[in-house]
Coordinates of C-alpha atoms in Angstrom, one line a residue:
M1 CA 0.0 0.0 0.0
T2 CA 2.9 2.3 0.8
N3 CA 4.3 1.7 -2.7
F4 CA 0.9 2.5 -4.2
W5 CA 1.1 6.0 -2.8
R6 CA 4.8 6.4 -3.1
R7 CA 4.9 5.5 -6.8
G8 CA 2.1 7.8 -7.5
E9 CA -0.2 5.1 -8.8
H10 CA -3.2 6.8 -7.2
C11 CA -2.6 9.6 -9.7
V12 CA -2.7 7.1 -12.6
W13 CA -5.9 5.6 -11.3
G14 CA -7.4 9.1 -10.7
T15 CA -6.6 10.3 -14.2
A16 CA -7.8 7.1 -15.8
A17 CA -11.1 7.4 -13.9
A18 CA -11.5 11.0 -15.0
L19 CA -11.0 10.0 -18.6
T20 CA -13.4 7.1 -18.3
L21 CA -16.0 9.3 -16.8
T22 CA -15.6 11.9 -19.5
L23 CA -15.9 9.3 -22.2
L24 CA -19.0 7.7 -20.6
L25 CA -20.7 11.1 -20.3
A26 CA -20.0 11.8 -24.0
L27 CA -21.2 8.3 -24.9
V28 CA -24.4 8.8 -22.9
L29 CA -25.0 12.1 -24.7
I30 CA -24.6 10.5 -28.1
V31 CA -26.8 7.5 -27.2
V32 CA -29.6 9.7 -25.8
V33 CA -29.6 11.9 -29.0
I34 CA -29.4 8.9 -31.3
V35 CA -32.2 6.9 -29.5
N36 CA -34.5 9.9 -29.4
G37 CA -33.6 11.1 -32.9
L38 CA -33.5 8.1 -35.0
G39 CA -36.9 6.7 -34.1
V40 CA -38.8 9.9 -34.8
F41 CA -39.7 9.1 -38.4
W42 CA -40.5 5.4 -37.9
P43 CA -44.3 5.0 -38.6
S44 CA -45.6 3.8 -35.2
A45 CA -48.8 1.8 -34.9
V46 CA -52.0 3.7 -34.2
A47 CA -54.0 2.5 -31.3
E48 CA -57.7 3.1 -30.6
A49 CA -58.7 3.1 -26.9
Q50 CA -62.2 2.7 -25.5
L51 CA -62.3 4.3 -22.1
A52 CA -64.3 3.3 -19.1
D53 CA -66.6 6.3 -19.5
G54 CA -67.6 5.1 -23.0
S55 CA -65.5 7.7 -25.0
R56 CA -62.9 6.7 -27.5
L57 CA -59.6 8.1 -28.6
M58 CA -57.1 7.3 -31.3
G59 CA -53.4 8.0 -31.7
E60 CA -49.9 6.8 -31.2
V61 CA -48.7 5.6 -27.8
I62 CA -45.7 7.8 -27.2
R63 CA -44.8 7.0 -23.6
R64 CA -45.6 4.8 -20.6
E65 CA -44.8 5.6 -17.0
P66 CA -46.1 4.7 -13.6
V67 CA -49.0 6.7 -12.2
Y68 CA -48.1 9.2 -9.5
R69 CA -50.7 7.7 -7.1
G70 CA -51.8 4.1 -6.8
E71 CA -50.6 1.3 -9.0
G72 CA -50.4 0.7 -12.7
E73 CA -49.2 2.8 -15.6
R74 CA -50.5 5.8 -17.6
L75 CA -50.1 6.1 -21.3
Q76 CA -49.4 9.2 -23.3
F77 CA -51.3 9.3 -26.6
K78 CA -50.4 11.6 -29.5
V79 CA -54.0 12.2 -30.6
G80 CA -53.3 15.0 -33.1
N81 CA -56.5 16.5 -34.6
R82 CA -55.5 19.9 -33.2
E83 CA -58.5 21.8 -34.7
L84 CA -60.9 19.4 -32.8
Y85 CA -59.1 18.8 -29.5
G86 CA -56.8 21.8 -29.1
L87 CA -53.9 19.7 -27.8
D88 CA -51.8 17.1 -29.6
F89 CA -51.2 14.8 -26.6
R90 CA -53.3 13.2 -23.9
W91 CA -52.4 11.2 -20.8
V92 CA -54.7 8.2 -19.9
D93 CA -54.4 5.9 -16.9
E94 CA -54.2 2.3 -18.1
S95 CA -56.9 1.4 -15.6
D96 CA -59.3 3.7 -17.4
I97 CA -58.9 1.8 -20.7
S98 CA -61.4 -0.9 -21.2
R99 CA -60.2 -1.9 -24.6
L100 CA -57.1 -1.2 -26.7
A101 CA -57.0 -2.2 -30.4
H102 CA -55.0 -1.4 -33.5
P103 CA -57.5 -1.1 -36.3
D104 CA -56.2 -1.8 -39.8
N105 CA -58.2 1.1 -41.3
A106 CA -56.7 3.7 -39.0
V107 CA -55.3 6.6 -41.1
V108 CA -52.6 9.1 -40.3
L109 CA -52.5 12.4 -42.2
E110 CA -49.5 14.7 -42.2
R111 CA -50.9 18.2 -43.0
E112 CA -49.6 21.6 -43.9
E113 CA -51.5 23.0 -40.9
Y114 CA -52.8 21.7 -37.6
G115 CA -50.3 18.8 -37.3
N116 CA -51.3 15.2 -37.7
F117 CA -54.8 13.8 -38.0
Y118 CA -55.8 10.4 -36.7
G119 CA -59.0 8.8 -37.9
R120 CA -60.7 6.8 -40.7
L121 CA -61.4 7.7 -44.3
L122 CA -65.0 8.1 -45.2
H123 CA -65.2 9.4 -48.7
V124 CA -63.4 11.6 -51.3
E125 CA -65.0 14.3 -53.4
T126 CA -64.0 13.3 -56.9
A127 CA -65.7 16.0 -59.0
Q128 CA -62.3 16.9 -60.5
L129 CA -61.5 13.2 -61.1
T130 CA -63.9 11.7 -63.6
D131 CA -62.0 8.4 -63.8
A132 CA -61.9 7.8 -60.0
A133 CA -65.6 7.2 -59.4
Q134 CA -65.3 3.4 -59.5
L135 CA -62.3 3.2 -57.2
S136 CA -62.3 2.4 -53.5
P137 CA -62.2 5.4 -51.2
W138 CA -58.5 4.8 -50.4
E139 CA -57.6 4.6 -54.1
Q140 CA -59.7 7.7 -54.7
L141 CA -57.6 9.5 -52.1
E142 CA -54.4 8.3 -53.7
A143 CA -55.7 9.5 -57.1
A144 CA -56.8 12.9 -55.7
H145 CA -53.4 13.4 -54.0
R146 CA -51.6 12.6 -57.2
Y147 CA -53.8 15.0 -59.1
V148 CA -53.1 17.8 -56.6
E149 CA -49.4 17.1 -56.6
E150 CA -49.3 17.3 -60.4
Q151 CA -51.2 20.5 -60.4
T152 CA -49.0 22.0 -57.7
E153 CA -45.7 21.0 -59.3
G154 CA -47.0 22.0 -62.7
S155 CA -49.1 25.1 -63.2
L156 CA -48.9 26.4 -59.6
S157 CA -45.1 26.0 -59.7
Q158 CA -44.9 27.9 -62.9
I159 CA -47.1 30.7 -61.5
A160 CA -44.9 30.9 -58.4
K161 CA -41.8 31.3 -60.6
Q162 CA -43.6 33.9 -62.6
L163 CA -44.5 35.9 -59.5
S164 CA -40.9 35.6 -58.3
R165 CA -39.6 36.9 -61.6
L166 CA -42.0 39.9 -61.4
N167 CA -41.0 40.6 -57.9
A168 CA -37.4 40.7 -58.9
K169 CA -38.2 43.1 -61.7
T170 CA -40.2 45.3 -59.3
S171 CA -37.3 45.4 -56.9
G172 CA -34.9 46.4 -59.6
I173 CA -37.2 49.2 -60.9
R174 CA -37.8 50.4 -57.3
A175 CA -34.1 50.6 -56.7
R176 CA -33.5 52.6 -59.9
M177 CA -36.4 54.9 -59.0
D178 CA -35.0 55.4 -55.5
K179 CA -31.7 56.3 -57.0
L180 CA -33.2 58.9 -59.3
I181 CA -35.3 60.4 -56.4
Y182 CA -32.1 60.5 -54.3
L183 CA -30.3 62.4 -57.1
G184 CA -33.2 64.9 -57.2
V185 CA -34.8 63.9 -60.5
A186 CA -38.4 65.1 -60.8
D187 CA -41.3 62.9 -61.5
E188 CA -41.8 64.6 -64.9
D189 CA -38.3 63.5 -66.1
E190 CA -38.3 61.1 -69.0
A191 CA -36.3 58.4 -67.3
M192 CA -38.6 58.6 -64.3
R193 CA -41.7 58.4 -66.4
Q194 CA -40.3 55.3 -68.3
L195 CA -39.7 53.6 -65.0
Q196 CA -43.1 54.4 -63.7
E197 CA -44.7 53.1 -66.9
K198 CA -42.7 49.8 -66.6
Q199 CA -43.8 49.6 -63.0
L200 CA -47.4 50.0 -63.9
N201 CA -47.1 47.3 -66.6
I202 CA -45.5 44.9 -64.1
D203 CA -48.2 45.6 -61.5
R204 CA -50.9 44.8 -64.1
E205 CA -49.2 41.6 -65.0
F206 CA -48.6 40.7 -61.4
N207 CA -52.3 41.2 -60.5
D208 CA -53.3 39.0 -63.5
V209 CA -51.0 36.3 -62.3
V210 CA -52.3 36.6 -58.7
V211 CA -55.9 36.2 -60.0
L212 CA -54.8 33.1 -62.0
Q213 CA -53.1 31.7 -58.9
A214 CA -56.1 32.3 -56.8
A215 CA -58.3 30.5 -59.3
Q216 CA -56.0 27.5 -59.4
V217 CA -55.9 27.3 -55.6
E218 CA -59.7 27.6 -55.5
K219 CA -60.0 24.8 -58.0
L220 CA -57.6 22.5 -56.0
S221 CA -59.4 23.4 -52.7
Q222 CA -62.6 21.7 -54.1
V223 CA -60.8 18.4 -54.1
T224 CA -61.6 17.3 -50.6
A225 CA -61.7 14.2 -48.5
T226 CA -63.8 13.5 -45.4
F227 CA -62.4 11.6 -42.4
V228 CA -63.9 10.7 -39.1
D229 CA -62.1 10.7 -35.7
A230 CA -62.4 8.0 -33.0
S231 CA -65.4 9.7 -31.4
G232 CA -67.3 9.9 -34.7
T233 CA -66.8 13.6 -35.6
E234 CA -66.5 14.1 -39.3
Q235 CA -63.8 16.4 -40.7
A236 CA -63.6 17.4 -44.3
M237 CA -60.3 18.8 -45.5
A238 CA -58.7 19.8 -48.8
V239 CA -56.5 17.2 -50.2
A240 CA -54.0 20.0 -51.0
N241 CA -53.5 20.4 -47.3
I242 CA -52.5 16.8 -46.9
V243 CA -48.7 16.3 -47.2
R244 CA -48.7 12.6 -46.6
F245 CA -51.2 9.9 -45.6
Y246 CA -50.7 6.3 -44.6
R247 CA -52.2 3.4 -42.7
P248 CA -49.4 2.3 -40.4
N249 CA -51.2 -0.8 -39.0
Q250 CA -51.3 -2.3 -42.5
M251 CA -47.7 -1.4 -43.5
P252 CA -45.2 -4.3 -43.8
L253 CA -41.6 -3.8 -42.6
W254 CA -40.2 -2.9 -46.1
Q255 CA -42.9 -0.3 -46.6
K256 CA -42.1 1.2 -43.2
A257 CA -38.4 1.3 -44.1
A258 CA -39.3 3.0 -47.4
F259 CA -41.4 5.5 -45.5
Y260 CA -38.6 6.1 -43.1
A261 CA -36.1 6.7 -46.0
G262 CA -38.6 9.2 -47.5
K263 CA -38.8 11.1 -44.3
L264 CA -35.0 11.3 -44.0
Y265 CA -34.8 12.6 -47.5
E266 CA -37.5 15.3 -46.7
L267 CA -35.6 16.2 -43.5
I268 CA -32.3 16.9 -45.4
F269 CA -33.7 18.4 -48.6
G270 CA -37.1 19.7 -47.7
E271 CA -38.4 23.1 -46.5
P272 CA -39.7 23.5 -42.9
R273 CA -43.4 23.8 -42.2
E274 CA -45.7 24.1 -39.2
S275 CA -43.5 26.7 -37.4
N276 CA -40.4 24.6 -38.2
T277 CA -41.7 21.7 -36.1
E278 CA -42.3 19.6 -39.3
G279 CA -40.8 19.2 -42.7
G280 CA -37.2 19.6 -43.7
L281 CA -34.2 21.4 -42.5
F282 CA -32.4 22.2 -45.8
P283 CA -32.3 26.0 -45.2
A284 CA -30.8 25.5 -41.7
I285 CA -28.3 22.9 -42.9
F286 CA -27.2 25.1 -45.8
G287 CA -27.0 28.2 -43.5
T288 CA -24.9 26.3 -40.9
V289 CA -22.4 24.9 -43.5
T290 CA -22.1 28.2 -45.3
L291 CA -21.5 30.0 -42.0
I292 CA -18.8 27.6 -41.0
F293 CA -17.1 27.9 -44.4
I294 CA -17.1 31.7 -44.5
M295 CA -15.9 31.7 -40.8
S296 CA -13.0 29.4 -41.7
L297 CA -12.0 31.7 -44.6
L298 CA -11.5 34.5 -42.1
S299 CA -10.2 32.8 -38.9
F300 CA -7.8 30.3 -40.5
P301 CA -5.5 32.7 -42.5
L302 CA -5.7 35.4 -39.9
G303 CA -5.0 33.1 -37.0
V304 CA -2.1 31.4 -38.8
V305 CA -0.4 34.6 -39.9
A306 CA -0.8 36.1 -36.4
A307 CA 0.8 33.0 -34.8
I308 CA 3.6 33.0 -37.3
Y309 CA 4.5 36.5 -36.4
L310 CA 4.3 35.8 -32.7
R311 CA 6.5 32.7 -32.9
E312 CA 8.9 33.4 -35.8
Y313 CA 9.4 37.1 -36.1
A314 CA 8.4 39.0 -32.9
K315 CA 11.1 39.5 -30.3
E316 CA 10.4 38.0 -27.0
G317 CA 9.6 40.6 -24.5
V318 CA 6.9 42.2 -22.3
V319 CA 4.7 43.2 -25.2
V320 CA 4.7 39.7 -26.8
R321 CA 4.0 38.1 -23.5
L322 CA 1.1 40.5 -23.0
V323 CA -0.2 39.7 -26.4
R324 CA -0.1 36.0 -25.7
I325 CA -2.0 36.5 -22.5
A326 CA -4.6 38.6 -24.3
V327 CA -5.0 36.0 -27.0
N328 CA -5.4 33.2 -24.4
N329 CA -7.9 35.3 -22.5
L330 CA -9.9 36.1 -25.7
A331 CA -10.6 32.4 -26.0
G332 CA -12.4 32.5 -22.6
I333 CA -14.6 35.5 -23.2
P334 CA -18.3 34.7 -23.3
S335 CA -19.6 34.3 -26.8
I336 CA -22.4 36.8 -26.3
V337 CA -19.8 39.5 -25.8
Y338 CA -18.5 38.8 -29.3
G339 CA -22.1 39.0 -30.5
I340 CA -22.5 42.5 -29.0
F341 CA -19.1 43.5 -30.6
G342 CA -20.2 42.1 -34.0
L343 CA -23.5 44.0 -33.8
A344 CA -21.8 47.3 -33.0
F345 CA -18.6 47.0 -35.2
F346 CA -19.6 44.9 -38.2
V347 CA -23.4 45.5 -38.5
Y348 CA -23.8 49.1 -37.4
G349 CA -20.2 50.3 -38.0
I350 CA -19.0 48.7 -41.3
G351 CA -22.5 47.7 -42.6
G352 CA -23.9 51.2 -41.9
S353 CA -20.9 52.8 -43.6
I354 CA -21.4 50.6 -46.7
D355 CA -25.0 51.7 -46.8
R356 CA -24.1 55.3 -46.5
M357 CA -21.4 55.0 -49.2
F358 CA -23.1 52.7 -51.8
F359 CA -26.8 52.6 -51.0
P360 CA -27.8 56.0 -49.7
E361 CA -31.0 56.0 -51.8
R362 CA -32.3 53.0 -49.8
L363 CA -31.8 54.6 -46.4
P364 CA -33.3 54.4 -43.8
T365 CA -34.0 50.9 -44.9
P366 CA -30.6 49.1 -44.4
T367 CA -28.9 46.8 -46.9
F368 CA -25.7 45.8 -45.2
G369 CA -26.4 47.7 -42.0
T370 CA -28.5 44.9 -40.6
G371 CA -27.8 41.3 -39.6
G372 CA -26.7 38.9 -42.2
I373 CA -24.6 35.8 -42.8
L374 CA -21.4 37.9 -43.6
W375 CA -21.5 39.7 -40.3
A376 CA -22.4 36.6 -38.3
S377 CA -19.5 34.7 -40.0
L378 CA -17.0 37.5 -39.3
T379 CA -18.2 37.6 -35.6
L380 CA -17.6 33.8 -35.3
G381 CA -14.3 34.2 -37.1
L382 CA -13.2 36.7 -34.5
L383 CA -14.4 34.4 -31.8
T384 CA -12.4 31.4 -33.1
V385 CA -9.2 33.2 -34.1
P386 CA -7.6 32.7 -30.6
V387 CA -8.1 29.0 -31.0
V388 CA -6.3 28.9 -34.3
I389 CA -3.5 31.2 -33.0
V390 CA -2.8 29.1 -30.0
A391 CA -2.9 25.8 -31.9
T392 CA -0.6 27.2 -34.7
E393 CA 1.9 28.7 -32.2
E394 CA 2.1 25.4 -30.3
A395 CA 2.6 23.5 -33.5
L396 CA 5.5 25.8 -34.6
G397 CA 7.0 25.8 -31.1
A398 CA 7.1 22.0 -31.2
I399 CA 9.5 22.0 -34.1
P400 CA 13.1 21.7 -32.9
Q401 CA 15.2 24.8 -33.3
G402 CA 17.8 22.8 -35.0
V403 CA 15.5 22.4 -38.0
R404 CA 15.5 26.1 -38.5
E405 CA 19.2 26.5 -38.0
G406 CA 19.9 23.6 -40.4
S407 CA 17.8 25.2 -43.1
L408 CA 19.4 28.6 -42.7
A409 CA 22.8 27.0 -42.7
L410 CA 22.1 25.4 -46.1
G411 CA 21.5 28.9 -47.5
A412 CA 17.7 29.1 -47.3
T413 CA 16.2 32.4 -46.3
K414 CA 13.9 32.8 -43.3
L415 CA 10.9 33.0 -45.6
Q416 CA 11.9 29.9 -47.5
T417 CA 12.5 28.1 -44.2
L418 CA 9.1 29.1 -43.0
V419 CA 7.2 28.2 -46.2
R420 CA 9.0 25.1 -47.2
T421 CA 9.9 23.5 -43.9
L422 CA 8.2 24.9 -40.8
L423 CA 4.6 25.3 -42.1
P424 CA 4.5 21.8 -43.7
M425 CA 5.8 20.3 -40.5
A426 CA 3.3 22.3 -38.4
S427 CA 0.3 21.7 -40.7
P428 CA -1.1 18.8 -38.6
G429 CA -1.2 21.1 -35.5
I430 CA -2.7 23.9 -37.6
M431 CA -5.4 21.7 -38.9
T432 CA -6.1 20.6 -35.3
G433 CA -6.8 24.3 -34.5
L434 CA -9.1 24.6 -37.5
I435 CA -11.0 21.5 -36.4
L436 CA -11.5 23.0 -32.9
A437 CA -12.5 26.3 -34.4
M438 CA -15.1 24.7 -36.7
A439 CA -16.6 22.6 -33.9
R440 CA -16.9 25.7 -31.6
A441 CA -18.4 27.8 -34.4
A442 CA -21.0 25.2 -35.3
G443 CA -22.3 25.1 -31.7
E444 CA -22.4 28.8 -31.0
V445 CA -25.8 30.4 -31.0
A446 CA -25.7 33.5 -28.8
P447 CA -23.6 35.7 -31.1
L448 CA -25.8 34.7 -34.1
M449 CA -29.0 35.8 -32.5
I450 CA -28.0 39.4 -32.8
T451 CA -26.0 39.3 -35.9
G452 CA -28.2 37.7 -38.5
V453 CA -29.9 34.3 -37.7
V454 CA -33.7 34.2 -38.0
K455 CA -36.4 31.7 -37.4
L456 CA -37.3 31.3 -41.0
A457 CA -35.4 32.3 -44.1
P458 CA -36.5 30.5 -47.3
A459 CA -34.2 32.6 -49.4
L460 CA -30.7 31.1 -49.3
P461 CA -27.5 33.1 -49.2
I462 CA -26.5 31.5 -52.5
D463 CA -29.0 31.0 -55.3
G464 CA -29.5 31.5 -59.0
T465 CA -30.4 35.2 -58.8
F466 CA -27.7 37.7 -59.7
P467 CA -25.2 38.2 -58.1
F468 CA -25.7 34.6 -56.9
V469 CA -24.0 35.1 -53.5
H470 CA -26.1 37.3 -51.1
L471 CA -24.0 37.8 -48.1
D472 CA -26.3 40.5 -46.8
R473 CA -29.2 38.0 -46.4
K474 CA -30.3 36.6 -43.1
F475 CA -30.0 32.8 -42.6
M476 CA -31.1 29.8 -40.6
H477 CA -28.9 27.8 -38.3
L478 CA -29.3 24.4 -36.8
G479 CA -28.3 25.5 -33.3
F480 CA -30.8 28.4 -33.3
H481 CA -33.4 26.1 -34.8
I482 CA -33.0 23.8 -31.7
Y483 CA -33.4 26.7 -29.4
D484 CA -36.3 28.1 -31.3
I485 CA -38.5 25.0 -31.5
G486 CA -37.4 23.7 -28.1
F487 CA -38.1 26.8 -26.1
Q488 CA -40.0 29.3 -28.2
S489 CA -42.5 27.0 -29.9
P490 CA -46.1 27.4 -28.8
N491 CA -46.4 23.6 -28.8
V492 CA -43.1 22.4 -27.1
E493 CA -44.3 18.8 -26.6
A494 CA -45.0 18.4 -30.3
A495 CA -41.7 20.0 -31.2
K496 CA -39.6 17.7 -29.0
P497 CA -39.0 15.0 -31.7
M498 CA -37.7 17.6 -34.1
V499 CA -35.4 19.0 -31.3
F500 CA -33.6 15.6 -31.0
V501 CA -33.5 15.1 -34.8
T502 CA -32.0 18.6 -35.3
T503 CA -29.5 17.9 -32.5
L504 CA -28.5 14.6 -34.1
L505 CA -28.1 16.3 -37.5
L506 CA -26.0 19.1 -36.0
V507 CA -23.7 16.5 -34.3
L508 CA -23.4 14.5 -37.6
I509 CA -22.5 17.7 -39.6
V510 CA -19.8 18.6 -37.0
L511 CA -18.5 15.0 -37.1
A512 CA -18.5 15.0 -40.9
M513 CA -16.6 18.3 -41.2
S514 CA -14.2 17.3 -38.5
S515 CA -13.6 13.9 -40.1
V516 CA -12.7 15.6 -43.3
A517 CA -10.3 18.0 -41.5
I518 CA -8.8 15.0 -39.5
Y519 CA -8.3 13.1 -42.7
L520 CA -6.5 16.1 -44.2
R521 CA -4.4 16.5 -41.1
N522 CA -3.4 12.8 -41.1
K523 CA -2.4 13.1 -44.8
M524 CA -0.3 16.1 -44.0
K525 CA 1.2 14.4 -41.0
K526 CA 2.2 11.4 -43.0
R527 CA 3.5 13.5 -45.9
Y528 CA 5.6 16.0 -44.0
S529 CA 6.3 14.8 -40.5
Y530 CA 7.1 11.2 -41.1
R531 CA 9.2 11.9 -44.2
T532 CA 11.2 14.6 -42.4
F533 CA 12.2 12.4 -39.5

């Protein structure tokens, strides 16, 4: 026992226990996110319960737990039908259930509004579908849904593109008119009159297209289906409002797997709906990846150059030591402080100056003097620069001094030594700093909330509209999306599955980007370090 303490083995056991505990906590975190996130899209069976008081309810059994008082369990049903019941979930004591069944004809509807509907299909209004009269109600519903999808993806999609094009023209004309007004051009001027005439023509065309769109929507709204809930209440709804419908109690395993794959595809490439609690996350994924990419373009070169100066060129002294202390302390400043700085310096300072210099005719409406993905990326770049500086300086400091002296002795200049010898050898450590910076940037939310992130931004920072890259646009972010639907949603219980799914997606994106960086780091390490020694 004496040797145990004298040899310091207690320190070995203590550090090993600390490492084990850390790994276990990380593992538990990953497992909790995976378990709660992966099962969200699997089509669960729909149960119909007859209660002791004679009433009925239908829905998915989400959770079971012991009752607070007495014996037995209570079940949480996701009953949906928000327009009928007001709430999506209902707790029922198991002792109050006289009969629990899983009817084959139970239907689940995913809708554009009001969440899921659970019930049975009664009939479909097929006035628009002359060939569907002889089909069964379910086949009629499938035919009606196909008809609505074809119309939506066909004529309505073309109308939407036409409206978007007219809106872009209106914005361009409005910008030119504002420019002329700012320059003091009178309304009677020929250039102004031509622009006003073009604007009137576009307005007429726009109104005609809006009328056509309204007629198409009205036509599609007449394709309806009537369902009945567990208590016998009939509910007619437009088929255009139904995103997806299925009978989970009849679905074989392969069909459920295909359904699950379709939901994953929608999650990654689809647009959000229902206040972001349903649908896809493509705008948030795109915004997150773009943000990290732009942030890396700033923090990586700036941090590496600063570290090179500190390690290779600056003379050791009080000033350099103070700078190193400041850099290390910068890494520990709360992120919201960087957000306030980004708002004041980037948004109001630089953005406001750009507006006054290049877009004075649009003021007081800001163009760059408001939050956007550029300012948010620069703020995060500033936040992560200390991480890159410290990692790069440590990597350069780990190179033996003899390597530098040997290179200089062979006639190389200091710049050649730095570029051809030191930086390649330090590149694995530099990449480690970039990985840490990317991971931190992906998880930061507080600075983004005041520098450009928003709840919903269908227009992406990069699209097919000239100039194709719109760095002044606001954007969506997965981290803010988690905060928004988890704590700001009016129906937090219904949004909980999407919280876990978004968290899992954010973790996977960070892992994927970090894996690419780690792969590059290992390639550099093998190419430069191993060959050198």
